[in-house]
CSV table of C-alpha atoms in Angstrom, one decimal:
chain,number,residue,atom,x,y,z
T,1,UNK,CA,0.0,0.0,0.0
T,2,UNK,CA,1.3,3.4,-1.0
T,3,UNK,CA,1.9,5.6,2.1
T,4,UNK,CA,3.1,9.2,2.0
T,5,UNK,CA,3.6,11.3,5.1
T,6,UNK,CA,4.3,15.0,4.9
T,7,UNK,CA,6.1,16.9,7.6
T,8,UNK,CA,7.7,20.3,8.3
T,9,UNK,CA,4.7,22.6,8.0
T,10,UNK,CA,4.1,25.4,10.4
T,11,UNK,CA,3.8,29.2,10.9
T,12,UNK,CA,6.5,31.2,9.1
T,13,UNK,CA,6.9,35.0,8.5
T,14,UNK,CA,6.8,36.4,5.0
T,15,UNK,CA,10.2,36.3,3.3
T,16,UNK,CA,11.4,33.4,5.3
T,17,UNK,CA,12.1,29.8,4.3
T,18,UNK,CA,10.6,26.4,5.1
T,19,UNK,CA,11.4,22.9,4.0
T,20,UNK,CA,8.8,20.2,3.8
T,21,UNK,CA,9.5,16.5,3.7
T,22,UNK,CA,7.5,13.6,2.2
T,23,UNK,CA,8.4,10.2,3.5
T,24,UNK,CA,7.2,7.3,1.3
T,25,UNK,CA,6.7,3.6,1.9
T,26,UNK,CA,4.9,0.7,0.3
T,27,UNK,CA,6.5,1.1,-3.2
T,28,UNK,CA,9.9,1.5,-4.9
T,29,UNK,CA,10.3,5.2,-4.4
T,30,UNK,CA,13.1,5.7,-6.9
T,31,UNK,CA,11.0,4.4,-9.7
T,32,UNK,CA,8.4,7.2,-9.5
T,33,UNK,CA,8.0,10.9,-10.2
T,34,UNK,CA,6.8,12.7,-7.1
T,35,UNK,CA,4.7,15.8,-7.1
T,36,UNK,CA,3.6,18.5,-4.6
T,37,UNK,CA,0.1,20.0,-4.7
T,38,UNK,CA,-1.3,22.7,-2.5
T,39,UNK,CA,-4.7,23.9,-1.4
T,40,UNK,CA,-5.2,27.3,0.0
T,41,UNK,CA,-7.9,27.6,2.7
T,42,UNK,CA,-11.3,27.1,1.1
T,43,UNK,CA,-9.9,26.9,-2.4
T,44,UNK,CA,-9.2,24.2,-5.0
T,45,UNK,CA,-6.1,22.1,-5.7
T,46,UNK,CA,-3.1,23.7,-7.3
T,47,UNK,CA,-0.1,21.8,-8.7
T,48,UNK,CA,3.2,23.2,-7.3
T,49,UNK,CA,5.7,21.0,-9.1
T,50,UNK,CA,7.3,17.6,-9.5
T,51,UNK,CA,10.6,15.8,-9.7
T,52,UNK,CA,11.1,13.0,-12.2
T,53,UNK,CA,12.7,9.7,-11.3
T,54,UNK,CA,16.4,9.3,-11.9
T,55,UNK,CA,15.6,7.1,-14.9
T,56,UNK,CA,14.1,10.2,-16.5
T,57,UNK,CA,16.9,12.5,-15.4
T,58,UNK,CA,15.6,13.5,-12.0
T,59,UNK,CA,14.6,16.8,-13.5
T,60,UNK,CA,12.0,19.2,-12.0
T,61,UNK,CA,9.1,21.3,-13.2
T,62,UNK,CA,7.3,24.1,-11.4
T,63,UNK,CA,4.2,26.1,-11.5
T,64,UNK,CA,4.8,29.7,-12.6
T,65,UNK,CA,3.5,30.9,-9.2
T,66,UNK,CA,6.5,29.3,-7.4
T,67,UNK,CA,9.2,29.1,-10.0
T,68,UNK,CA,12.5,30.5,-8.8
T,69,UNK,CA,11.4,30.4,-5.1
T,70,UNK,CA,10.6,26.7,-4.6
T,71,UNK,CA,12.9,23.7,-5.2
T,72,UNK,CA,12.0,20.1,-5.2
T,73,UNK,CA,14.6,17.4,-4.5
T,74,UNK,CA,14.7,13.8,-3.6
T,75,UNK,CA,16.7,11.3,-1.6
T,76,UNK,CA,16.0,7.8,-3.1
T,77,UNK,CA,18.1,6.1,-0.4
T,78,UNK,CA,15.7,7.4,2.3
T,79,UNK,CA,12.5,7.4,0.2
T,80,UNK,CA,12.0,11.1,0.9
T,81,UNK,CA,11.0,14.0,-1.4
T,82,UNK,CA,11.6,17.6,-0.3
T,83,UNK,CA,10.0,20.9,-1.0
T,84,UNK,CA,12.3,23.8,-0.2
T,85,UNK,CA,10.3,27.0,-0.1
T,86,UNK,CA,12.1,30.3,0.0
T,87,UNK,CA,10.9,33.9,-0.1
T,88,UNK,CA,7.6,32.9,1.2
T,89,UNK,CA,4.5,35.1,0.6
T,90,UNK,CA,1.2,35.2,2.4
T,91,UNK,CA,-0.4,33.7,-0.7
T,92,UNK,CA,1.6,30.6,-0.2
T,93,UNK,CA,-0.5,29.8,2.9
T,94,UNK,CA,-2.0,26.3,2.1
T,95,UNK,CA,-2.1,22.7,2.9
T,96,UNK,CA,0.7,21.1,1.0
T,97,UNK,CA,0.2,17.5,-0.3
T,98,UNK,CA,2.8,15.1,-1.5
T,99,UNK,CA,1.5,12.8,-4.2
T,100,UNK,CA,2.7,9.9,-6.3
T,101,UNK,CA,0.2,10.9,-8.9
T,102,UNK,CA,-2.3,9.8,-9.7
T,103,UNK,CA,-3.0,7.2,-7.0
T,104,UNK,CA,-1.1,8.0,-3.8
T,105,UNK,CA,-1.6,11.1,-1.6
T,106,UNK,CA,-0.4,12.1,1.8
T,107,UNK,CA,-2.6,13.7,4.5
T,108,UNK,CA,-1.0,17.1,3.9
T,109,UNK,CA,0.8,19.6,6.1
T,110,UNK,CA,-0.3,23.1,6.7
T,111,UNK,CA,1.9,26.0,5.9
T,112,UNK,CA,0.9,29.4,7.3
T,113,UNK,CA,2.8,32.5,6.1
T,114,UNK,CA,1.9,35.4,8.3
T,115,UNK,CA,3.6,38.1,10.3
F,1,UNK,CA,-0.5,25.6,-19.9
F,2,UNK,CA,-3.5,23.4,-20.1
F,3,UNK,CA,-6.6,24.9,-18.5
F,4,UNK,CA,-9.3,22.6,-17.1
F,5,UNK,CA,-12.8,23.9,-16.8
F,6,UNK,CA,-15.4,22.2,-14.6
F,7,UNK,CA,-19.1,22.7,-14.5
F,8,UNK,CA,-21.3,23.1,-12.6
F,9,UNK,CA,-19.7,24.8,-9.6
F,10,UNK,CA,-22.1,23.0,-7.2
F,11,UNK,CA,-24.8,20.3,-7.2
F,12,UNK,CA,-27.5,19.6,-4.8
F,13,UNK,CA,-28.8,16.0,-5.3
F,14,UNK,CA,-31.5,13.9,-3.8
F,15,UNK,CA,-30.2,10.5,-2.6
F,16,UNK,CA,-30.8,7.9,-5.2
F,17,UNK,CA,-30.8,10.4,-8.1
F,18,UNK,CA,-28.1,10.7,-10.7
F,19,UNK,CA,-25.5,13.4,-11.0
F,20,UNK,CA,-23.2,14.5,-13.8
F,21,UNK,CA,-20.1,16.7,-13.8
F,22,UNK,CA,-18.5,18.1,-16.9
F,23,UNK,CA,-14.8,18.8,-17.5
F,24,UNK,CA,-13.3,20.5,-20.5
F,25,UNK,CA,-9.6,20.8,-21.3
F,26,UNK,CA,-8.0,23.6,-23.4
F,27,UNK,CA,-6.0,21.0,-25.3
F,28,UNK,CA,-6.5,17.4,-26.2
F,29,UNK,CA,-5.5,14.9,-23.5
F,30,UNK,CA,-4.9,12.1,-25.9
F,31,UNK,CA,-1.2,11.1,-25.8
F,32,UNK,CA,0.7,9.5,-28.7
F,33,UNK,CA,0.8,6.3,-26.6
F,34,UNK,CA,-2.9,6.0,-27.1
F,35,UNK,CA,-3.9,6.8,-23.5
F,36,UNK,CA,-5.9,9.8,-22.5
F,37,UNK,CA,-4.6,11.3,-19.2
F,38,UNK,CA,-7.8,12.5,-17.5
F,39,UNK,CA,-8.5,11.7,-13.9
F,40,UNK,CA,-11.4,12.3,-11.5
F,41,UNK,CA,-10.9,12.8,-7.7
F,42,UNK,CA,-13.3,13.2,-4.8
F,43,UNK,CA,-12.1,15.2,-1.8
F,44,UNK,CA,-14.3,14.5,1.2
F,45,UNK,CA,-14.4,17.1,3.9
F,46,UNK,CA,-11.2,17.2,5.9
F,47,UNK,CA,-9.5,14.5,3.7
F,48,UNK,CA,-7.0,14.3,1.0
F,49,UNK,CA,-8.2,13.8,-2.6
F,50,UNK,CA,-9.0,10.2,-3.5
F,51,UNK,CA,-8.8,8.8,-7.0
F,52,UNK,CA,-12.1,7.6,-8.5
F,53,UNK,CA,-11.4,7.3,-12.2
F,54,UNK,CA,-8.2,7.1,-14.2
F,55,UNK,CA,-7.6,7.5,-17.9
F,56,UNK,CA,-11.1,8.8,-18.6
F,57,UNK,CA,-13.2,5.7,-17.7
F,58,UNK,CA,-11.3,3.1,-15.6
F,59,UNK,CA,-12.5,2.9,-12.0
F,60,UNK,CA,-9.8,2.8,-9.4
F,61,UNK,CA,-9.6,-0.1,-6.9
F,62,UNK,CA,-12.5,-0.1,-4.5
F,63,UNK,CA,-14.5,2.6,-6.3
F,64,UNK,CA,-18.2,1.7,-6.4
F,65,UNK,CA,-19.6,1.0,-9.9
F,66,UNK,CA,-22.1,3.8,-9.5
F,67,UNK,CA,-19.2,6.1,-10.6
F,68,UNK,CA,-18.4,6.2,-14.3
F,69,UNK,CA,-16.3,8.3,-16.5
F,70,UNK,CA,-16.6,9.0,-20.2
F,71,UNK,CA,-15.4,11.4,-22.9
F,72,UNK,CA,-12.5,11.9,-25.3
F,73,UNK,CA,-10.1,14.5,-26.6
F,74,UNK,CA,-11.1,17.6,-24.6
F,75,UNK,CA,-14.6,16.8,-23.2
F,76,UNK,CA,-15.1,14.6,-20.3
F,77,UNK,CA,-18.0,13.6,-17.9
F,78,UNK,CA,-18.2,12.0,-14.5
F,79,UNK,CA,-21.5,10.4,-13.7
F,80,UNK,CA,-22.9,9.1,-10.5
F,81,UNK,CA,-25.8,6.8,-11.2
F,82,UNK,CA,-27.4,7.0,-7.8
F,83,UNK,CA,-26.0,9.5,-5.4
F,84,UNK,CA,-25.5,8.3,-1.8
F,85,UNK,CA,-24.8,10.4,1.4
F,86,UNK,CA,-21.2,9.3,1.4
F,87,UNK,CA,-20.6,10.9,-2.0
F,88,UNK,CA,-20.7,14.4,-0.7
F,89,UNK,CA,-17.5,16.5,-1.2
F,90,UNK,CA,-15.7,18.3,-3.9
F,91,UNK,CA,-15.0,16.5,-7.2
F,92,UNK,CA,-12.0,17.5,-9.3
F,93,UNK,CA,-10.8,16.6,-12.7
F,94,UNK,CA,-7.1,16.5,-13.4
F,95,UNK,CA,-5.0,16.3,-16.6
F,96,UNK,CA,-1.7,14.5,-16.6
F,97,UNK,CA,-0.6,14.7,-20.2
F,98,UNK,CA,1.6,17.8,-19.6
F,99,UNK,CA,2.5,18.6,-16.0
F,100,UNK,CA,-0.6,18.5,-13.8
F,101,UNK,CA,-3.6,20.8,-13.9
F,102,UNK,CA,-6.8,20.6,-11.9
F,103,UNK,CA,-10.3,21.8,-12.6
F,104,UNK,CA,-11.8,24.3,-10.3
F,105,UNK,CA,-13.9,21.7,-8.5
F,106,UNK,CA,-17.6,20.8,-8.2
F,107,UNK,CA,-19.2,20.7,-4.7
F,108,UNK,CA,-21.8,18.0,-4.3
F,109,UNK,CA,-24.2,18.1,-1.5
F,110,UNK,CA,-27.2,16.1,-0.5
F,111,UNK,CA,-30.7,17.7,-0.6
């Protein structure tokens, strides 16, 4: 069974940084692309970005809203994907989900950007 | 970027009655591999999204057969043949042919 557990969320001031982690189990992590999706309070789902598997170069893609500020990386030896978020803005406030799209989703971790 | 447009925004359905949600994409979701990368999710209150339908019309494991998906190219539909109380939540379509994009969501409630 695919299991994904996000961690690292919390309250952070605008302009600061935060790193989220997604710990995976139940599948061969290194074989899959991993995505991050966020959901602002009361809003819909927004794709943030993903990282391909090493077999496909391990390259990344990002939504325009976060490009240049967010970085996704992965440690296949630990089955963990990371989302490094820099220069955070109030509009980045959301629940952040890790997903092995389309089937596996974590429970999400809340990031609140506020002074 | 591919834009996904869902209608209606909300639905109020009597238990046992059918429901239908439309999703239109700004570009064809048919890949050269022959698959069409259109998915349907249900997000129940306070939960993560759960996959209902993949590749337009295939039900994911454990999904009741009252849920069905259809469509092709850029026009897709999710149908619930007989809505039950446990079907309340927000339904999203998602394209996976180029990056990922979600529709705006359709909130389904019970009358």
